[in-house]
Short mmCIF file of C-alpha atoms and ligand atoms in Angstrom, two decimals:
data_model
loop_
_atom_site.label_atom_id
_atom_site.label_comp_id
_atom_site.label_asym_id
_atom_site.label_seq_id
_atom_site.Cartn_x
_atom_site.Cartn_y
_atom_site.Cartn_z
CA MET A 1 140.31 78.02 74.63
CA SER A 2 139.84 74.39 74.30
CA GLU A 3 141.92 73.34 71.36
CA THR A 4 142.39 69.61 71.08
CA ARG A 5 145.88 68.20 71.08
CA ARG A 6 145.59 67.69 67.20
CA GLY A 7 144.32 71.28 66.94
CA ARG A 8 147.53 72.62 68.80
CA ARG A 9 149.81 70.53 66.88
CA LEU A 10 148.49 71.46 63.62
CA SER A 11 148.39 75.11 64.36
CA ARG A 12 151.91 75.15 65.49
CA LEU A 13 153.63 72.82 63.09
CA PRO A 14 152.67 73.29 59.62
CA ALA A 15 155.21 71.16 58.12
CA ARG A 16 154.51 68.16 60.05
CA ALA A 17 150.82 68.71 59.96
CA LEU A 18 151.05 68.86 56.15
CA ARG A 19 153.09 65.59 56.17
CA GLY A 20 150.56 64.16 58.50
CA ALA A 21 147.60 65.35 56.41
CA LEU A 22 149.07 63.90 53.29
CA ALA A 23 149.60 60.60 54.85
CA ALA A 24 146.08 60.67 56.24
CA VAL A 25 144.71 61.24 52.60
CA ALA A 26 146.84 58.44 51.40
CA ALA A 27 145.74 56.10 54.17
CA ALA A 28 142.09 57.26 53.82
CA ALA A 29 142.30 56.10 50.08
CA LEU A 30 143.49 52.72 50.85
CA ALA A 31 141.43 52.42 54.11
CA VAL A 32 139.67 49.25 54.76
CA PRO A 33 136.48 49.22 57.07
CA LEU A 34 138.09 47.80 60.15
CA ALA A 35 141.18 49.30 61.69
CA ALA A 36 143.93 46.58 61.89
CA PRO A 37 144.60 45.74 65.57
CA ALA A 38 148.07 46.92 66.80
CA GLN A 39 150.67 44.27 66.54
CA ALA A 40 152.80 43.27 69.41
CA ASP A 41 155.65 45.06 67.92
CA THR A 42 153.90 48.17 66.98
CA PRO A 43 156.25 51.04 67.98
CA LEU A 44 155.26 53.49 70.48
CA ARG A 45 155.24 56.27 68.02
CA GLU A 46 152.70 54.80 65.83
CA LEU A 47 150.41 54.10 68.70
CA ALA A 48 150.82 57.59 69.84
CA ASP A 49 150.41 59.32 66.31
CA ALA A 50 147.02 57.57 66.15
CA ARG A 51 146.00 59.31 69.30
CA ASP A 52 147.57 62.63 68.61
CA PHE A 53 149.74 62.29 71.49
CA GLU A 54 153.51 62.72 71.80
CA ILE A 55 155.68 60.06 73.18
CA GLY A 56 159.32 61.52 73.62
CA ALA A 57 162.72 60.71 74.73
CA ALA A 58 165.85 62.58 75.91
CA LEU A 59 168.44 61.89 73.59
CA GLY A 60 172.14 62.14 74.71
CA ALA A 61 174.42 63.37 71.94
CA GLY A 62 177.15 60.93 72.63
CA TYR A 63 174.69 58.06 72.43
CA LEU A 64 173.01 59.24 69.18
CA SER A 65 176.36 59.36 67.40
CA GLY A 66 178.20 56.50 69.14
CA ASP A 67 175.51 53.69 69.68
CA ALA A 68 173.69 52.45 66.78
CA ARG A 69 171.23 50.52 68.85
CA PHE A 70 170.38 53.58 70.87
CA ALA A 71 169.72 55.76 67.80
CA ASP A 72 167.68 53.08 66.18
CA LEU A 73 165.44 52.96 69.28
CA ALA A 74 165.25 56.71 69.35
CA ALA A 75 164.20 56.91 65.84
CA THR A 76 161.72 54.06 65.62
CA GLN A 77 159.86 54.45 68.97
CA PHE A 78 159.40 58.10 69.59
CA ASN A 79 157.54 60.94 67.71
CA ALA A 80 159.21 63.54 70.06
CA ALA A 81 162.64 64.34 71.36
CA THR A 82 164.33 66.47 73.87
CA ALA A 83 168.16 67.06 73.76
CA GLU A 84 169.44 65.64 77.20
CA ASN A 85 172.30 68.15 77.39
CA ALA A 86 173.08 69.64 73.99
CA MET A 87 171.01 72.82 74.28
CA LYS A 88 172.00 73.79 77.85
CA TRP A 89 173.83 77.00 78.45
CA ASP A 90 177.25 75.43 79.24
CA THR A 91 177.19 73.41 76.09
CA VAL A 92 176.24 76.18 73.64
CA GLN A 93 177.84 79.21 75.33
CA PRO A 94 180.68 78.05 77.33
CA SER A 95 182.36 81.41 77.12
CA ARG A 96 180.73 84.75 76.70
CA GLY A 97 179.80 85.37 73.00
CA GLN A 98 181.37 81.95 72.02
CA PHE A 99 178.78 79.50 70.73
CA ASN A 100 179.23 75.83 69.99
CA TRP A 101 176.28 74.37 68.07
CA ARG A 102 177.77 70.96 67.18
CA ASP A 103 175.77 68.74 69.44
CA ALA A 104 172.60 70.95 69.23
CA ASP A 105 172.62 71.00 65.44
CA ALA A 106 173.30 67.25 65.26
CA PHE A 107 170.26 66.73 67.54
CA MET A 108 168.07 69.03 65.56
CA ASP A 109 169.09 67.10 62.33
CA PHE A 110 168.23 63.76 63.95
CA ALA A 111 164.92 65.01 65.11
CA ALA A 112 164.09 66.45 61.55
CA ALA A 113 165.24 63.37 59.84
CA ASN A 114 163.00 61.23 61.95
CA ASP A 115 159.93 63.59 61.91
CA GLN A 116 160.18 64.18 65.52
CA THR A 117 158.63 67.11 67.45
CA VAL A 118 161.39 68.95 69.32
CA ARG A 119 161.15 70.24 72.91
CA GLY A 120 164.12 72.62 73.44
CA HIS A 121 165.74 72.19 76.83
CA THR A 122 166.59 74.68 78.42
CA LEU A 123 167.20 78.41 78.09
CA VAL A 124 167.52 79.80 81.72
CA TRP A 125 168.71 77.36 84.32
CA HIS A 126 170.75 77.68 87.39
CA SER A 127 172.62 74.36 86.79
CA GLN A 128 174.85 73.51 83.93
CA LEU A 129 175.46 77.25 83.93
CA PRO A 130 179.09 78.32 82.94
CA SER A 131 180.91 80.08 85.60
CA TRP A 132 181.24 83.24 83.44
CA VAL A 133 177.49 83.57 84.09
CA SER A 134 177.04 82.33 87.58
CA ASN A 135 180.07 83.90 89.10
CA GLY A 136 180.21 87.00 86.83
CA GLY A 137 179.09 89.49 89.47
CA PHE A 138 176.97 91.35 86.87
CA GLY A 139 174.47 94.10 87.64
CA ALA A 140 170.90 93.70 86.76
CA ALA A 141 170.92 95.50 83.48
CA GLU A 142 173.94 93.49 82.22
CA LEU A 143 172.81 90.19 83.37
CA ARG A 144 169.35 90.76 81.75
CA GLY A 145 171.23 91.65 78.53
CA ILE A 146 173.20 88.46 78.81
CA MET A 147 170.09 86.47 79.33
CA GLU A 148 168.29 88.18 76.20
CA SER A 149 171.40 87.63 73.86
CA HIS A 150 171.63 83.81 75.04
CA ILE A 151 167.86 83.33 74.61
CA ASP A 152 167.89 85.20 71.17
CA ALA A 153 170.85 83.30 69.80
CA VAL A 154 169.58 79.73 70.84
CA ALA A 155 165.78 80.05 70.38
CA GLY A 156 166.45 82.27 67.30
CA ARG A 157 168.72 79.77 65.62
CA TYR A 158 166.22 76.97 65.76
CA ALA A 159 163.08 79.23 65.28
CA GLY A 160 160.24 77.36 63.56
CA ARG A 161 161.85 74.10 64.24
CA VAL A 162 161.31 73.79 68.01
CA ALA A 163 157.81 73.19 68.99
CA TYR A 164 158.13 73.80 72.84
CA TRP A 165 160.95 75.54 74.78
CA ASP A 166 161.60 74.88 78.42
CA VAL A 167 162.24 78.59 78.89
CA VAL A 168 162.90 78.56 82.65
CA ASN A 169 163.91 75.30 84.51
CA GLU A 170 163.54 74.54 88.15
CA PRO A 171 163.10 78.17 89.55
CA PHE A 172 161.57 77.04 92.88
CA ASN A 173 162.72 75.05 95.95
CA ASP A 174 160.42 72.25 97.08
CA ASP A 175 158.77 74.38 99.87
CA GLY A 176 157.57 76.70 97.03
CA SER A 177 160.11 79.57 97.81
CA TRP A 178 162.34 81.10 95.01
CA ARG A 179 165.32 79.27 94.47
CA ASN A 180 168.67 81.21 94.98
CA SER A 181 170.17 81.46 91.47
CA VAL A 182 172.16 84.28 90.00
CA PHE A 183 168.97 85.15 88.00
CA TYR A 184 166.76 85.35 90.88
CA ASN A 185 169.29 86.94 93.03
CA THR A 186 170.19 89.58 90.48
CA LEU A 187 166.91 90.16 88.86
CA GLY A 188 164.31 89.11 91.35
CA GLU A 189 161.21 86.99 90.25
CA GLY A 190 160.58 89.15 87.23
CA PHE A 191 163.46 87.17 85.52
CA VAL A 192 160.74 84.59 84.64
CA ALA A 193 158.53 86.89 82.78
CA ASP A 194 161.47 88.63 81.16
CA ALA A 195 162.81 85.22 79.88
CA LEU A 196 159.40 84.22 78.62
CA ARG A 197 159.03 87.47 76.73
CA MET A 198 162.48 87.19 75.32
CA ALA A 199 161.83 83.76 74.15
CA ALA A 200 158.47 84.83 72.45
CA GLU A 201 160.59 87.55 70.63
CA ALA A 202 163.17 85.05 69.51
CA ASP A 203 160.69 82.40 68.31
CA PRO A 204 157.24 83.61 68.10
CA ASN A 205 155.94 80.05 67.08
CA ALA A 206 157.32 78.00 69.95
CA GLU A 207 155.01 77.25 72.94
CA LEU A 208 156.76 78.35 76.00
CA TYR A 209 156.98 76.31 79.19
CA LEU A 210 158.20 76.44 82.64
CA ASN A 211 159.59 73.08 83.72
CA ASP A 212 160.27 71.35 87.07
CA TYR A 213 160.46 68.27 89.31
CA ASN A 214 158.32 67.35 92.16
CA ILE A 215 155.32 69.22 90.88
CA GLU A 216 153.42 66.21 89.83
CA GLY A 217 151.23 66.13 92.85
CA ILE A 218 149.46 68.92 94.60
CA ASN A 219 151.99 70.31 96.92
CA ALA A 220 153.76 73.47 98.15
CA LYS A 221 155.95 73.55 94.99
CA SER A 222 153.08 72.81 92.46
CA ASN A 223 150.97 75.31 94.33
CA ALA A 224 153.79 77.97 93.77
CA TYR A 225 153.69 77.32 90.11
CA TYR A 226 150.02 77.54 89.97
CA GLU A 227 150.04 81.15 91.62
CA LEU A 228 152.96 82.06 89.42
CA ALA A 229 151.17 80.67 86.20
CA ARG A 230 148.04 82.60 87.10
CA ASP A 231 149.92 85.82 87.72
CA LEU A 232 151.92 85.59 84.46
CA LEU A 233 148.71 84.86 82.50
CA ALA A 234 146.98 87.95 84.19
CA GLN A 235 150.02 90.07 83.05
CA GLY A 236 149.74 88.75 79.56
CA VAL A 237 153.10 87.00 79.81
CA PRO A 238 153.56 84.52 77.02
CA LEU A 239 153.24 81.16 79.04
CA ASP A 240 151.77 78.22 77.09
CA GLY A 241 152.52 75.35 79.26
CA ILE A 242 153.95 73.60 82.43
CA GLY A 243 156.40 70.72 82.23
CA MET A 244 156.14 68.23 84.98
CA GLN A 245 159.52 66.37 84.94
CA ALA A 246 158.42 63.23 86.88
CA HIS A 247 161.49 61.96 88.18
CA LEU A 248 159.76 59.56 90.39
CA ILE A 249 160.47 57.00 93.04
CA ASN A 250 159.18 53.34 92.39
CA GLY A 251 155.58 53.06 93.87
CA GLN A 252 155.29 56.71 94.63
CA VAL A 253 153.32 58.13 91.64
CA PRO A 254 151.12 60.92 93.41
CA ALA A 255 147.60 59.89 93.50
CA ASP A 256 146.52 63.38 92.60
CA LEU A 257 148.64 63.65 89.49
CA GLN A 258 145.58 63.83 87.16
CA ARG A 259 143.91 66.51 89.36
CA ASN A 260 147.01 68.46 89.33
CA ILE A 261 147.41 68.32 85.69
CA GLN A 262 143.80 69.37 85.13
CA ARG A 263 144.09 72.35 87.46
CA PHE A 264 146.90 73.72 85.17
CA ALA A 265 144.82 72.77 82.07
CA ASP A 266 141.87 74.74 83.60
CA LEU A 267 144.02 77.76 83.81
CA GLY A 268 144.30 77.53 79.88
CA LEU A 269 147.82 75.97 79.71
CA ASP A 270 149.03 72.80 78.11
CA VAL A 271 150.80 70.36 80.48
CA ALA A 272 153.72 67.93 79.36
CA ILE A 273 155.40 65.09 81.22
CA THR A 274 158.87 66.09 80.37
CA GLU A 275 161.39 63.76 81.86
CA LEU A 276 159.68 60.70 83.07
CA ASP A 277 161.80 58.02 84.94
CA VAL A 278 161.03 55.70 87.86
CA ARG A 279 164.09 54.85 90.01
CA ILE A 280 164.44 51.44 91.95
CA PRO A 281 166.90 50.57 94.53
CA MET A 282 169.26 48.25 92.77
CA PRO A 283 169.25 45.44 92.01
CA ALA A 284 165.62 45.64 90.68
CA ASP A 285 163.72 42.52 91.29
CA GLN A 286 160.76 41.23 89.36
CA ASN A 287 158.19 42.84 91.71
CA GLU A 288 159.72 46.04 91.54
CA LEU A 289 159.83 46.14 87.70
CA GLN A 290 156.09 45.17 87.80
CA GLN A 291 155.41 48.06 90.22
CA GLN A 292 157.56 50.38 87.88
CA ALA A 293 155.32 49.20 84.93
CA ARG A 294 152.26 50.13 86.84
CA ASP A 295 153.86 53.53 87.79
CA TYR A 296 154.46 54.16 83.98
CA ARG A 297 150.85 53.17 83.29
CA ALA A 298 149.62 55.46 86.02
CA VAL A 299 151.55 58.55 84.60
CA LEU A 300 150.47 57.69 80.97
CA ASP A 301 146.76 57.36 81.96
CA ALA A 302 146.84 60.55 83.91
CA CYS A 303 148.18 62.54 81.03
CA LEU A 304 145.96 60.88 78.38
CA ALA A 305 142.89 61.50 80.59
CA VAL A 306 143.42 65.29 80.31
CA ASP A 307 142.91 66.89 76.81
CA ARG A 308 145.60 69.58 77.39
CA CYS A 309 148.33 67.13 78.37
CA ILE A 310 150.13 66.91 75.17
CA GLY A 311 152.56 63.95 75.73
CA VAL A 312 155.09 62.12 77.90
CA THR A 313 158.72 62.29 77.39
CA VAL A 314 160.95 59.53 79.10
CA TRP A 315 164.34 60.81 80.37
CA GLY A 316 166.61 58.48 78.27
CA ILE A 317 165.87 55.16 76.77
CA VAL A 318 167.92 52.37 77.95
CA ASP A 319 168.85 51.92 81.78
CA ARG A 320 172.52 51.82 81.12
CA TYR A 321 172.72 55.47 80.20
CA SER A 322 170.48 56.97 82.75
CA TRP A 323 171.56 59.89 85.02
CA VAL A 324 170.03 58.24 88.14
CA PRO A 325 172.90 56.07 89.58
CA ASP A 326 175.19 59.10 89.26
CA VAL A 327 173.12 61.24 91.38
CA PHE A 328 171.29 58.66 93.63
CA PRO A 329 174.05 55.82 94.26
CA GLY A 330 172.41 52.43 94.66
CA GLN A 331 169.31 53.33 92.67
CA GLY A 332 168.81 53.00 88.92
CA ALA A 333 166.85 50.88 86.28
CA PRO A 334 164.60 53.79 85.78
CA LEU A 335 163.70 53.62 82.05
CA ILE A 336 161.94 51.32 79.65
CA TYR A 337 164.60 49.27 78.10
CA PHE A 338 167.01 46.68 79.85
CA ASP A 339 170.71 47.23 79.49
CA ASP A 340 170.60 44.70 76.70
CA TYR A 341 168.06 46.76 74.71
CA THR A 342 165.10 44.48 75.21
CA PRO A 343 161.93 46.19 76.27
CA LYS A 344 161.06 46.22 80.13
CA PRO A 345 157.56 45.83 81.52
CA SER A 346 157.51 49.64 81.73
CA TYR A 347 157.78 49.60 77.87
CA TYR A 348 154.78 47.44 77.51
CA ALA A 349 152.87 49.48 80.12
CA ILE A 350 153.30 52.52 77.84
CA GLN A 351 152.42 50.49 74.85
CA GLU A 352 149.24 49.32 76.51
CA ALA A 353 148.32 52.75 77.76
CA LEU A 354 148.53 54.04 74.24
CA GLY A 355 146.13 51.44 72.96
CA GLY A 356 148.73 48.77 72.00
CA PRO A 357 148.57 45.10 73.01
CA GLY A 358 151.02 45.36 75.85
CA GLY A 359 153.23 42.54 76.64
CA PRO A 360 154.35 40.36 79.48
CA GLY A 361 154.71 43.48 81.48
CA PRO A 362 152.07 44.51 84.05
CA GLY A 363 149.16 42.36 84.91
CA PRO A 364 147.73 41.85 88.36
CA ASP A 365 147.14 38.02 88.39
CA PRO A 366 149.32 36.34 85.85
CA GLU A 367 148.33 32.76 84.89
CA PRO A 368 150.46 30.36 86.91
CA GLY A 369 153.43 28.96 84.89
CA ALA A 370 155.19 25.60 85.05
CA CYS A 371 156.80 26.89 88.21
CA GLU A 372 157.00 29.88 90.40
CA VAL A 373 160.49 31.44 90.67
CA ASP A 374 161.82 33.60 93.59
CA TYR A 375 165.04 35.00 92.58
CA THR A 376 167.07 36.92 95.29
CA VAL A 377 170.31 38.77 95.45
CA GLN A 378 171.44 38.01 98.84
CA ASN A 379 174.75 40.03 98.87
CA GLN A 380 176.17 42.23 96.38
CA TRP A 381 179.57 44.24 95.90
CA SER A 382 181.01 46.27 93.35
CA THR A 383 181.99 43.35 91.03
CA GLY A 384 180.00 40.39 92.27
CA PHE A 385 177.03 39.11 94.02
CA THR A 386 175.67 36.01 95.59
CA GLY A 387 172.13 34.88 94.73
CA GLN A 388 169.42 32.30 95.48
CA VAL A 389 166.74 31.01 93.22
CA ALA A 390 164.02 28.92 94.59
CA PHE A 391 161.53 27.36 92.25
CA THR A 392 158.16 25.65 92.95
CA HIS A 393 157.20 22.88 90.67
CA ASN A 394 153.41 23.75 89.69
CA GLY A 395 152.71 20.71 87.50
CA ALA A 396 150.26 17.80 88.67
CA SER A 397 152.86 15.00 88.57
CA ALA A 398 156.30 14.56 89.98
CA LEU A 399 159.43 15.52 88.15
CA SER A 400 162.30 13.03 87.97
CA GLY A 401 164.76 15.47 86.71
CA TRP A 402 164.66 19.18 86.03
CA GLU A 403 166.39 21.94 84.14
CA LEU A 404 165.78 25.56 85.05
CA SER A 405 166.88 28.40 82.75
CA TRP A 406 166.99 32.22 82.57
CA SER A 407 168.77 34.98 80.68
CA TRP A 408 170.68 37.65 82.48
CA PRO A 409 170.16 41.05 81.11
CA SER A 410 173.31 43.08 82.10
CA GLY A 411 176.23 40.80 81.44
CA GLN A 412 176.24 38.86 84.75
CA ARG A 413 178.22 35.62 84.80
CA VAL A 414 178.11 32.55 87.21
CA SER A 415 181.46 31.80 88.83
CA SER A 416 180.23 28.99 90.96
CA GLY A 417 177.00 27.38 91.84
CA TRP A 418 175.62 24.89 94.26
CA SER A 419 172.73 22.36 94.62
CA GLY A 420 172.76 21.92 90.81
CA THR A 421 174.77 21.59 87.85
CA TRP A 422 175.58 24.85 86.45
CA ALA A 423 176.26 26.10 82.89
CA GLN A 424 176.29 29.55 81.11
CA SER A 425 176.27 30.25 77.38
CA GLY A 426 176.17 33.89 76.61
CA SER A 427 173.67 35.40 78.69
CA THR A 428 171.68 32.24 79.28
CA VAL A 429 172.11 30.40 82.50
CA THR A 430 171.17 26.68 82.96
CA VAL A 431 170.84 24.83 86.07
CA SER A 432 169.98 21.07 86.09
CA ASN A 433 169.52 19.04 89.09
CA ALA A 434 172.18 17.49 91.26
CA ALA A 435 172.27 13.67 91.74
CA TRP A 436 170.35 14.22 94.95
CA ASN A 437 167.57 16.65 94.11
CA GLY A 438 166.18 15.53 90.76
CA ALA A 439 162.92 14.08 92.36
CA VAL A 440 160.42 16.87 92.83
CA PRO A 441 156.84 16.28 94.04
CA ALA A 442 154.02 18.18 92.54
CA GLY A 443 154.01 21.40 94.59
CA GLY A 444 157.55 20.75 95.51
CA THR A 445 160.28 23.61 96.00
CA VAL A 446 163.83 23.22 95.18
CA THR A 447 166.52 26.04 96.06
CA VAL A 448 169.93 26.61 94.36
CA GLY A 449 172.55 29.16 94.94
CA PHE A 450 175.38 30.89 93.07
CA ASN A 451 178.24 33.34 93.00
CA ALA A 452 178.41 35.57 90.15
CA THR A 453 180.18 38.56 88.68
CA HIS A 454 178.66 41.78 87.27
CA SER A 455 180.15 44.90 85.86
CA GLY A 456 178.12 47.73 87.16
CA GLY A 457 174.53 46.72 86.19
CA ASN A 458 172.93 43.87 87.98
CA THR A 459 169.37 43.81 86.57
CA ALA A 460 167.41 40.72 87.56
CA PRO A 461 166.21 38.44 84.88
CA THR A 462 162.62 38.78 84.00
CA ALA A 463 161.71 35.36 82.60
CA PHE A 464 162.48 31.75 83.76
CA THR A 465 161.59 28.28 82.33
CA LEU A 466 161.46 24.79 83.93
CA ASN A 467 162.08 22.00 81.55
CA GLY A 468 161.38 24.43 78.64
CA GLN A 469 158.05 25.77 79.98
CA ALA A 470 157.80 29.19 81.16
CA CYS A 471 157.50 30.11 84.76
CA THR A 472 156.00 32.85 86.70
CA ALA A 473 158.47 35.13 88.49
CA VAL A 474 157.38 36.11 92.06
O1 G3I B 501 180.40 66.32 78.95
C1 G3I B 501 181.28 65.95 80.13
C2 G3I B 501 182.37 65.12 79.85
O2 G3I B 501 183.32 66.05 78.98
C3 G3I B 501 183.08 64.90 81.15
O3 G3I B 501 184.27 63.98 80.75
C4 G3I B 501 182.23 64.03 82.07
C5 G3I B 501 182.78 63.72 83.36
O4 G3I B 501 181.93 63.75 84.48
O5 G3I B 501 181.10 64.99 82.37
C6 G3I B 501 180.21 65.18 81.05
O6 G3I B 501 179.24 66.06 81.59
C7 G3I B 501 178.26 65.49 82.03
C8 G3I B 501 176.85 65.61 81.28
O7 G3I B 501 175.81 65.14 81.98
C9 G3I B 501 177.10 65.11 79.93
O8 G3I B 501 177.13 63.65 79.94
C10 G3I B 501 177.98 66.05 83.44
O9 G3I B 501 179.07 65.68 84.23
C11 G3I B 501 176.71 65.61 84.27
O10 G3I B 501 176.51 66.31 85.39
C12 G3I B 501 175.66 65.80 83.30
O11 G3I B 501 174.49 65.41 83.89
C13 G3I B 501 173.17 65.88 83.38
C14 G3I B 501 172.40 66.49 84.36
O12 G3I B 501 171.19 66.82 83.82
C15 G3I B 501 173.16 67.85 84.80
O13 G3I B 501 172.48 68.39 85.80
C16 G3I B 501 172.46 64.49 83.07
O14 G3I B 501 173.10 63.90 81.88
C17 G3I B 501 171.07 64.88 82.46
O15 G3I B 501 170.30 63.68 82.12
C18 G3I B 501 170.53 65.76 83.66
O16 G3I B 501 169.31 66.13 83.24
C19 G3I B 501 168.30 66.89 84.10
C20 G3I B 501 167.56 67.91 83.24
O17 G3I B 501 168.30 68.62 82.35
C21 G3I B 501 166.71 68.80 84.13
N1 G3I B 501 165.95 68.00 85.09
C22 G3I B 501 166.73 67.13 85.89
C23 G3I B 501 167.50 66.14 84.92
C24 G3I B 501 168.18 65.08 85.73
O18 G3I B 501 169.13 65.50 86.67
#
């Protein structure tokens, strides 16, 4: 079977396809011979739609309802959506037979209102499982019945509106052995096939996935999936795809990602990158943000290169709401918008991968600016930090006075500074020369320092100017 991305989407999502087809007819009627080039502010979803690709985000219920800027980005930038927590077992069925649909329904309504393809997440998972299931001490028949009624209730409620279900989440350990969970321990490995069959029964139209982390490269864990997928398909179990979560470490995109995606595609499965984020030791500096952008680009490119890789979902939108710092203390900034909701280099990397213009994001050899700036956090504690900024003047003639400026993305404030005259207005910091260091020869370097406060996030600035002209961050 070699359906294209479009073929699959059309066959599975008639309502969306119909809307798309009508729009295409209307567009064709108005078409001019040359496609207009994408504008710098072309939303990701528009670029993705043009390639029949899905660009999704995990949407937290509280952020959707409580943060208008988050909701606006969710709606305008993404053509696909996953509920970050709202469809998990502990949320929808916290007690046996008692269902709470509030957040899941709100998420589904949001996705429908914004014409987004929905990935349901997740039906059977050892985590975020209420204790009445995990500690219940049920025998196999009863637990299978509990699993079936849960799947039936959740997948059944949204049948026809969910394009993909992560039916079973994270059933393997990193070494490829089965993870101890109440499901595996009570039902054996057959719980995976059972869950897939139950999901197909509850929603015959949804594409059914297994989903996990650390399976982006070819390794023991992804090999276990490969074997399992092959066995399930041979038995006629309804399995349609593999979700590679892609919770990555900066600079560590597996070199064989595309090859790994391809081998699952060659089994006749679709693949989706379901939870992409790239974590950085905090505070993130300019070089790390550029590396992160290259990593995002590499993941997008690998998926786009394989026809059956249907899309990429980012696990959140704005750094401030990421799960990463809670689980990996000292690490963060894994997403595509800074804490102040401005796009990061990683955002532009996605934009460029999808055929857009890109932005000030990745680029191996940026043109030298008016100066080169080296911004360093020398010491950091829970509420403050000490930093140093060294700029090298690139111009051909000497300066007889200077003003260096940047904008802090996450609410930092200067409390004292040295080797210059310091001022801050909003997020914008300006340092001008002290009486003794205004004269800077061509190629000369000046170093200034400061103490500042922060309130949790301490993202490094991404752009600097010297006497009003843009500099290059190094
Ligand atoms: O809702 C409660 C709130 O009432 C309480 O006051 C608060 C106090 O900690 O906790 C809230 O629940 C938190 C929940 O997120 C909703 O915010 C949980 O503690 C917290 O553990 C939970 O974390 C989620 C995590 O899954 C749980 O394992 C993250 O938001 C979510 O991003 C993360 O997502 C997982 C995917 O589902 C599967 N793959 C890995 C990925 C990252 O861990």
